[in-house]
PDB file of C-alpha atoms in Angstrom:
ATOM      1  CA  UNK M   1      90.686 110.947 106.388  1.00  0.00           C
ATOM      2  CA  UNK M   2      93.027 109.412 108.829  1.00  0.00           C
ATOM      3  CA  UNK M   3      93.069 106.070 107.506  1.00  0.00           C
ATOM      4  CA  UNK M   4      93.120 107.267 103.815  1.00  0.00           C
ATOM      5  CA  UNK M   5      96.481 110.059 104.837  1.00  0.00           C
ATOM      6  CA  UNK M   6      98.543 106.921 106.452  1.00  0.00           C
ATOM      7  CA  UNK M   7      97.754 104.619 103.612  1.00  0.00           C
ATOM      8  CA  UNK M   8      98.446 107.524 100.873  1.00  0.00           C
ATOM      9  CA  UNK M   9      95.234 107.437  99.619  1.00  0.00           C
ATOM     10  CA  UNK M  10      93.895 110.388  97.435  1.00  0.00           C
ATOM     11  CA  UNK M  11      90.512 109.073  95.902  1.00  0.00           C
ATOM     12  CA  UNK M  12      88.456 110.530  98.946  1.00  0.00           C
ATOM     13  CA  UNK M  13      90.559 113.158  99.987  1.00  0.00           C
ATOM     14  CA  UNK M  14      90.064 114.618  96.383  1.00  0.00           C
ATOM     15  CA  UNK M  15      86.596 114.154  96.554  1.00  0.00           C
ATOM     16  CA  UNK M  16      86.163 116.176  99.677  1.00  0.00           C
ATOM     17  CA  UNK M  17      88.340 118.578  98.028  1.00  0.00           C
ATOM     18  CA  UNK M  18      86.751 118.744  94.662  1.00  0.00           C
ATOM     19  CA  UNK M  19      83.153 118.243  96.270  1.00  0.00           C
ATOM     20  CA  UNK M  20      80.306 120.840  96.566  1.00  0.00           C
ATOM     21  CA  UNK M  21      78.297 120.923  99.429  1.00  0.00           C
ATOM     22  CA  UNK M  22      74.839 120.933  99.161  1.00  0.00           C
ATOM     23  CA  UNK M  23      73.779 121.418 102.624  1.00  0.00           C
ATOM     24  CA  UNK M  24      75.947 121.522 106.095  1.00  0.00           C
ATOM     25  CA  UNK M  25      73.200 122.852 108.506  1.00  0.00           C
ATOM     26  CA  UNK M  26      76.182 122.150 111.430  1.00  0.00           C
ATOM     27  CA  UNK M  27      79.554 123.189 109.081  1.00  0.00           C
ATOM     28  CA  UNK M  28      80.906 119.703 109.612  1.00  0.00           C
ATOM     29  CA  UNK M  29      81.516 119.519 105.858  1.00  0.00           C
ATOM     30  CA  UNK M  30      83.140 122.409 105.429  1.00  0.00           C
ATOM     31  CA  UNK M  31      85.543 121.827 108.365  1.00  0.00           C
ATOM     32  CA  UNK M  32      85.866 118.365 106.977  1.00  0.00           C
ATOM     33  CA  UNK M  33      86.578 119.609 103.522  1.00  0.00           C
ATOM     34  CA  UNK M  34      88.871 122.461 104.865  1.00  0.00           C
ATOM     35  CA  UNK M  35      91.223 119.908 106.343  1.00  0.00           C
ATOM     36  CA  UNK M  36      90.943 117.783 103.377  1.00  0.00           C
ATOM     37  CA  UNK M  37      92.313 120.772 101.135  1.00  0.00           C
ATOM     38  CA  UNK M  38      94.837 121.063 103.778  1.00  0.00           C
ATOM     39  CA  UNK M  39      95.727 117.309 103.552  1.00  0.00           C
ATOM     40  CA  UNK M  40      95.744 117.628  99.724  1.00  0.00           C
ATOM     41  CA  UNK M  41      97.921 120.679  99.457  1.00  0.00           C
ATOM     42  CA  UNK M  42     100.646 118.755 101.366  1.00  0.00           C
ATOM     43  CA  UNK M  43     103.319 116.872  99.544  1.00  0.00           C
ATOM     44  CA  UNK M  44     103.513 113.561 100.533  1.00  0.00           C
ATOM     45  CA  UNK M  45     106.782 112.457 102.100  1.00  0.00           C
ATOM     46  CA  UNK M  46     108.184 109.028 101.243  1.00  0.00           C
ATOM     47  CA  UNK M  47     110.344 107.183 103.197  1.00  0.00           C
ATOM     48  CA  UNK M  48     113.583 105.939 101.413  1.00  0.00           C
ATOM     49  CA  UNK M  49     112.165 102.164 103.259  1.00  0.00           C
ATOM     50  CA  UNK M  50     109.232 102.682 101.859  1.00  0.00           C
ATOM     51  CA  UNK M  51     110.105 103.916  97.960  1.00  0.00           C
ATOM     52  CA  UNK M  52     112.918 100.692  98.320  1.00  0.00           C
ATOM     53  CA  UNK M  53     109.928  98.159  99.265  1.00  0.00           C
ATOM     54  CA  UNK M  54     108.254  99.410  96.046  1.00  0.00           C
ATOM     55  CA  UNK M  55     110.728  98.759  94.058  1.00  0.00           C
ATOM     56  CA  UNK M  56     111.754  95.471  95.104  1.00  0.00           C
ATOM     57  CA  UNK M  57     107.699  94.889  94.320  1.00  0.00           C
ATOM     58  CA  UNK M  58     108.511  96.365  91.181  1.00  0.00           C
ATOM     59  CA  UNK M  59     111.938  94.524  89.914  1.00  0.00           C
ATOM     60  CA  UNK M  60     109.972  91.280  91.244  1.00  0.00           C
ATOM     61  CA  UNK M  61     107.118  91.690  88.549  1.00  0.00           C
ATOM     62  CA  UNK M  62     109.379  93.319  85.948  1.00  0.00           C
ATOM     63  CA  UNK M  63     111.525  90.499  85.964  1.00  0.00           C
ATOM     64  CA  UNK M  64     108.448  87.712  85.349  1.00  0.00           C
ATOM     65  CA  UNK M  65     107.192  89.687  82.847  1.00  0.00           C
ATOM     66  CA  UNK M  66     110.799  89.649  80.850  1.00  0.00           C
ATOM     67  CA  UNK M  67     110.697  85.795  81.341  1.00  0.00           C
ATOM     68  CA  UNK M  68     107.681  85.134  80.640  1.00  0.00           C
ATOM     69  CA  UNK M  69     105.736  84.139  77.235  1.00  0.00           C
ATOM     70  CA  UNK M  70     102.806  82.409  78.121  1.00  0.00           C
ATOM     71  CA  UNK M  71      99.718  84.899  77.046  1.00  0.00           C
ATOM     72  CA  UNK M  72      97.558  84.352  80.216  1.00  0.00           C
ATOM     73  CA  UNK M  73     100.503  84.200  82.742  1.00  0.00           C
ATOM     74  CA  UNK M  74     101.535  87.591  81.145  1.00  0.00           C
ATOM     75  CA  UNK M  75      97.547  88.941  81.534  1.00  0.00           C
ATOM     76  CA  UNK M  76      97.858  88.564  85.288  1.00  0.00           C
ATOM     77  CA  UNK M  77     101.683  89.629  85.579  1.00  0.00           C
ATOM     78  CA  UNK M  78     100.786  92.642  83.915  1.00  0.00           C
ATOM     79  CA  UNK M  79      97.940  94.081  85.437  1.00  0.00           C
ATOM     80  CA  UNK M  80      99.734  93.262  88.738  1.00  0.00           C
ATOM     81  CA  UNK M  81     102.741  94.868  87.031  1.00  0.00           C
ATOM     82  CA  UNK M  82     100.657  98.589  85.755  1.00  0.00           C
ATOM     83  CA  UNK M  83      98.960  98.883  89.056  1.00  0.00           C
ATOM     84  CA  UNK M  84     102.459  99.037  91.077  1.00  0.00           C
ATOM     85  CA  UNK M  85     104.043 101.022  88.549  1.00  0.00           C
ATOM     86  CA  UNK M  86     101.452 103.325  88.964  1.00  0.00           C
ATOM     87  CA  UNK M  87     102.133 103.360  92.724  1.00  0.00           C
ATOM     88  CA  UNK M  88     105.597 103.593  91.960  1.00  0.00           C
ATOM     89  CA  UNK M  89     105.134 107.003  89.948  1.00  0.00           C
ATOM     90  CA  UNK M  90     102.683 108.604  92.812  1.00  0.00           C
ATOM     91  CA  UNK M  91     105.731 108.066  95.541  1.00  0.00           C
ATOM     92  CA  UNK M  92     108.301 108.614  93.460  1.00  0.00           C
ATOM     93  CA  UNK M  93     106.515 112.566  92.864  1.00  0.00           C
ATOM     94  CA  UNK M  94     105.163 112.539  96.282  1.00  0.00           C
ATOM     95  CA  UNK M  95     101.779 112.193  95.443  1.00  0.00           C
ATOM     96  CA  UNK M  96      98.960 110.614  96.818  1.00  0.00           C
ATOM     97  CA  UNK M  97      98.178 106.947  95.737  1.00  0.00           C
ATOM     98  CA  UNK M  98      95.086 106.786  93.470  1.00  0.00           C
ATOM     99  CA  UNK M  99      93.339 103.721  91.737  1.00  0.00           C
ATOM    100  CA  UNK M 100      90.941 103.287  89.153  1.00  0.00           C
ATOM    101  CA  UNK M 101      89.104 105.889  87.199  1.00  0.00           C
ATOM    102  CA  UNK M 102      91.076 108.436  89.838  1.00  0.00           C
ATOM    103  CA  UNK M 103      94.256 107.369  88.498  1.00  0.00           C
ATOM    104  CA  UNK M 104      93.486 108.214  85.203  1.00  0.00           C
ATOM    105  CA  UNK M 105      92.046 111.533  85.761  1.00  0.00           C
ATOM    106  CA  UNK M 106      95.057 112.662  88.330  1.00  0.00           C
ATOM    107  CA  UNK M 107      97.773 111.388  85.513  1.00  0.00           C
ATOM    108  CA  UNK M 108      95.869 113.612  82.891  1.00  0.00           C
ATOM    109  CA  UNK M 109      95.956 116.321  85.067  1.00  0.00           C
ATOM    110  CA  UNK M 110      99.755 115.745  86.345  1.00  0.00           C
ATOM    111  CA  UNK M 111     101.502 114.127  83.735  1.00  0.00           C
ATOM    112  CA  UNK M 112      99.225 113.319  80.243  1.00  0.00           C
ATOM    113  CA  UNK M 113     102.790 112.214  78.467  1.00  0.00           C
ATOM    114  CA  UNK M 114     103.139 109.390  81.063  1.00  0.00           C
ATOM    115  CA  UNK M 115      99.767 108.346  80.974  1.00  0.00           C
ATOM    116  CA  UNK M 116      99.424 108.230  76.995  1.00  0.00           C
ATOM    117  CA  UNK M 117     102.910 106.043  77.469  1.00  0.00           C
ATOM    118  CA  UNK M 118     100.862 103.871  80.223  1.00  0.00           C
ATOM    119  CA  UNK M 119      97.811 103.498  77.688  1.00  0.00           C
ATOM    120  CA  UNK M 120      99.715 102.945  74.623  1.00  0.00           C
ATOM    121  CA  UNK M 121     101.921  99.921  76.112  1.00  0.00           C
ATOM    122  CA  UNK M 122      98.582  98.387  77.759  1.00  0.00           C
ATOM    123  CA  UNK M 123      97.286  98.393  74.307  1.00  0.00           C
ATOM    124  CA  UNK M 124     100.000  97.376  72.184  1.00  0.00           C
ATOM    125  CA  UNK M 125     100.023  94.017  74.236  1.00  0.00           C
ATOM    126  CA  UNK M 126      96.145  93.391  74.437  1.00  0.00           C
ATOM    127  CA  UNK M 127      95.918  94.262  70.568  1.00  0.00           C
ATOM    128  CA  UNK M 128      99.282  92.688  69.860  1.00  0.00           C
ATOM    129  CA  UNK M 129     100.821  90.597  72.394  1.00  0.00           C
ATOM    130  CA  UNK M 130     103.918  92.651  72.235  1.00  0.00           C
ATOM    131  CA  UNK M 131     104.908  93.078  75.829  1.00  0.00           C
ATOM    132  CA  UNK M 132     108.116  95.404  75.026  1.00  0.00           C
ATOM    133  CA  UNK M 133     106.488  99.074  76.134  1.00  0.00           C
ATOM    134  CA  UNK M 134     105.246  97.016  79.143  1.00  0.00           C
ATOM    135  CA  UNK M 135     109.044  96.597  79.617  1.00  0.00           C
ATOM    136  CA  UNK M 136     110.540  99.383  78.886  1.00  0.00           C
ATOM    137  CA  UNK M 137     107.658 101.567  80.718  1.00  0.00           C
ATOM    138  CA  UNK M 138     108.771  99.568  84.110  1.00  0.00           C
ATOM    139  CA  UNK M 139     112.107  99.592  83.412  1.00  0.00           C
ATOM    140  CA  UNK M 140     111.998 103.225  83.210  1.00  0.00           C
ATOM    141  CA  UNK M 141     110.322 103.562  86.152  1.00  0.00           C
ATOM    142  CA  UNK M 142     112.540 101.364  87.814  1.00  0.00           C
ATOM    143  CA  UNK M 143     115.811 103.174  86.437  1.00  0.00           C
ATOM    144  CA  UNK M 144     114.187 106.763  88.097  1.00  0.00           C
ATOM    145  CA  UNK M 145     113.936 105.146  91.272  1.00  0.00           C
ATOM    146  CA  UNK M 146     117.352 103.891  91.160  1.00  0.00           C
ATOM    147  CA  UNK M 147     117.496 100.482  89.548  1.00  0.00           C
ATOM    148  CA  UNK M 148     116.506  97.163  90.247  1.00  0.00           C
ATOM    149  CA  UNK M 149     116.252  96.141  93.365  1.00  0.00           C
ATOM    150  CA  UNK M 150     116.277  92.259  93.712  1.00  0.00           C
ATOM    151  CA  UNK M 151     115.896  91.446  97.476  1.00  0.00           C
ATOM    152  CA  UNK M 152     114.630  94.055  99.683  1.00  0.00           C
ATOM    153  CA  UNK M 153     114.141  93.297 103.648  1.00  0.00           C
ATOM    154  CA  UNK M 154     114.064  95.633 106.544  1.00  0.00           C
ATOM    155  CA  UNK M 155     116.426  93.636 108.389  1.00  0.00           C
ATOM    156  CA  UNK M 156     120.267  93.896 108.012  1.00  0.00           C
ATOM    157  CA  UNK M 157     121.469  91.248 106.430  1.00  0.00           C
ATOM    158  CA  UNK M 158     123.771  90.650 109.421  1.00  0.00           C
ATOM    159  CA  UNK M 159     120.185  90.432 111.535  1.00  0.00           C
ATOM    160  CA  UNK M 160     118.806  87.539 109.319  1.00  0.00           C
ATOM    161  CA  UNK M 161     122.093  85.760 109.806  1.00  0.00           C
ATOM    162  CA  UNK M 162     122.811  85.914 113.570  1.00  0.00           C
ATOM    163  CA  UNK M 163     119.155  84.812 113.977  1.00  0.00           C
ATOM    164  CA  UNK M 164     120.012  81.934 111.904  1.00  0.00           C
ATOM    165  CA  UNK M 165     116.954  82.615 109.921  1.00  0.00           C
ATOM    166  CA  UNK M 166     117.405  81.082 106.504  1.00  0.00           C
ATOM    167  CA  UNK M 167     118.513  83.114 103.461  1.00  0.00           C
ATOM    168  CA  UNK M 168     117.940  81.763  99.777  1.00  0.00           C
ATOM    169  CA  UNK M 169     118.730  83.251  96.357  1.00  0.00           C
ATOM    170  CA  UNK M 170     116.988  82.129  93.646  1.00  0.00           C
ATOM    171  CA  UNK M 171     118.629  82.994  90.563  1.00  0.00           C
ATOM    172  CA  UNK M 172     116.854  82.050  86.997  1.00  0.00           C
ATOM    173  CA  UNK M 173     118.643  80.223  84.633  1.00  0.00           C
ATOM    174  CA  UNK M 174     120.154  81.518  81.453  1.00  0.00           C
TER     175      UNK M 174
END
């Protein structure tokens, strides 16, 4: 439960929660499941280092997914893309992070509107190679969250500098 509360993650802790017991001769469960309803029932509290890290994740991807148009470059992108929007959404609401078949079952109980939107632009580019819902699904997320962000570092950038580390910007061409 440790492990799973620093990392955010809410696939266990649910379980506990949701779990029945079907025999505790010593109540460890039930103190274990007690503090796992406890753990569940508090909103998670995100850093604004943390949400900013996300999003530079999240611009990064977005931005290779604009450019791209090769079919199996765009596979990978995108399912890289979908699983850190999705931990984009869970921080940005304060949630716990869930993957997998947890994911889908905590959006449809949270928010079924943004999971139908998820669904619908996953399957509009596997059935049709349009990647525009992708897009406009991240950008969206991206615009809650405050924008792009295109270089993210939790260094000043007076720090990187007077270490005489080296800085680069790569900009694509137009």
């Amino acid at each position: 439960l440790v492990r799973d509360s620093m990392n955010m993650n809410g696939a266990i802790v649910s379980m506990l929660c949701k779990g029945i017991i079907l025999y505790d001769g010593k109540g460890y469960m039930e103190k274990l499941k007690a503090k796992a309803i406890a753990m569940m029932n508090q909103k998670k509290v995100v850093s604004m280092e943390q949400l900013d890290q996300e999003r530079s994740k999240l611009t990064t991807v977005y931005e290779d997914i604009c450019g791209l148009s090769d079919k199996e470059d765009l596979v990978f992108t995108i399912v890289d893309a979908m699983h850190k929007a999705l931990n984009m959404y869970y921080l940005q609401n304060g949630s716990w992070l869930y993957h997998g078949k947890a994911a889908s079952r905590e959006l449809r109980a949270r928010n079924d509107e943004f999971l139908k939107k998820y669904i619908k632009a996953l399957n509009v580019f596997f059935v049709d190679g349009d990647k525009t819902l992708i897009e406009e699904l991240l950008r969206g997320l991206l615009n809650t969250a405050g924008g792009e962000l295109h270089y993210y570092t939790t260094k000043s950038y007076k720090d990187v500098v007077d270490c005489d580390d080296m800085v680069i910007y790569i900009s694509p061409q137009k």
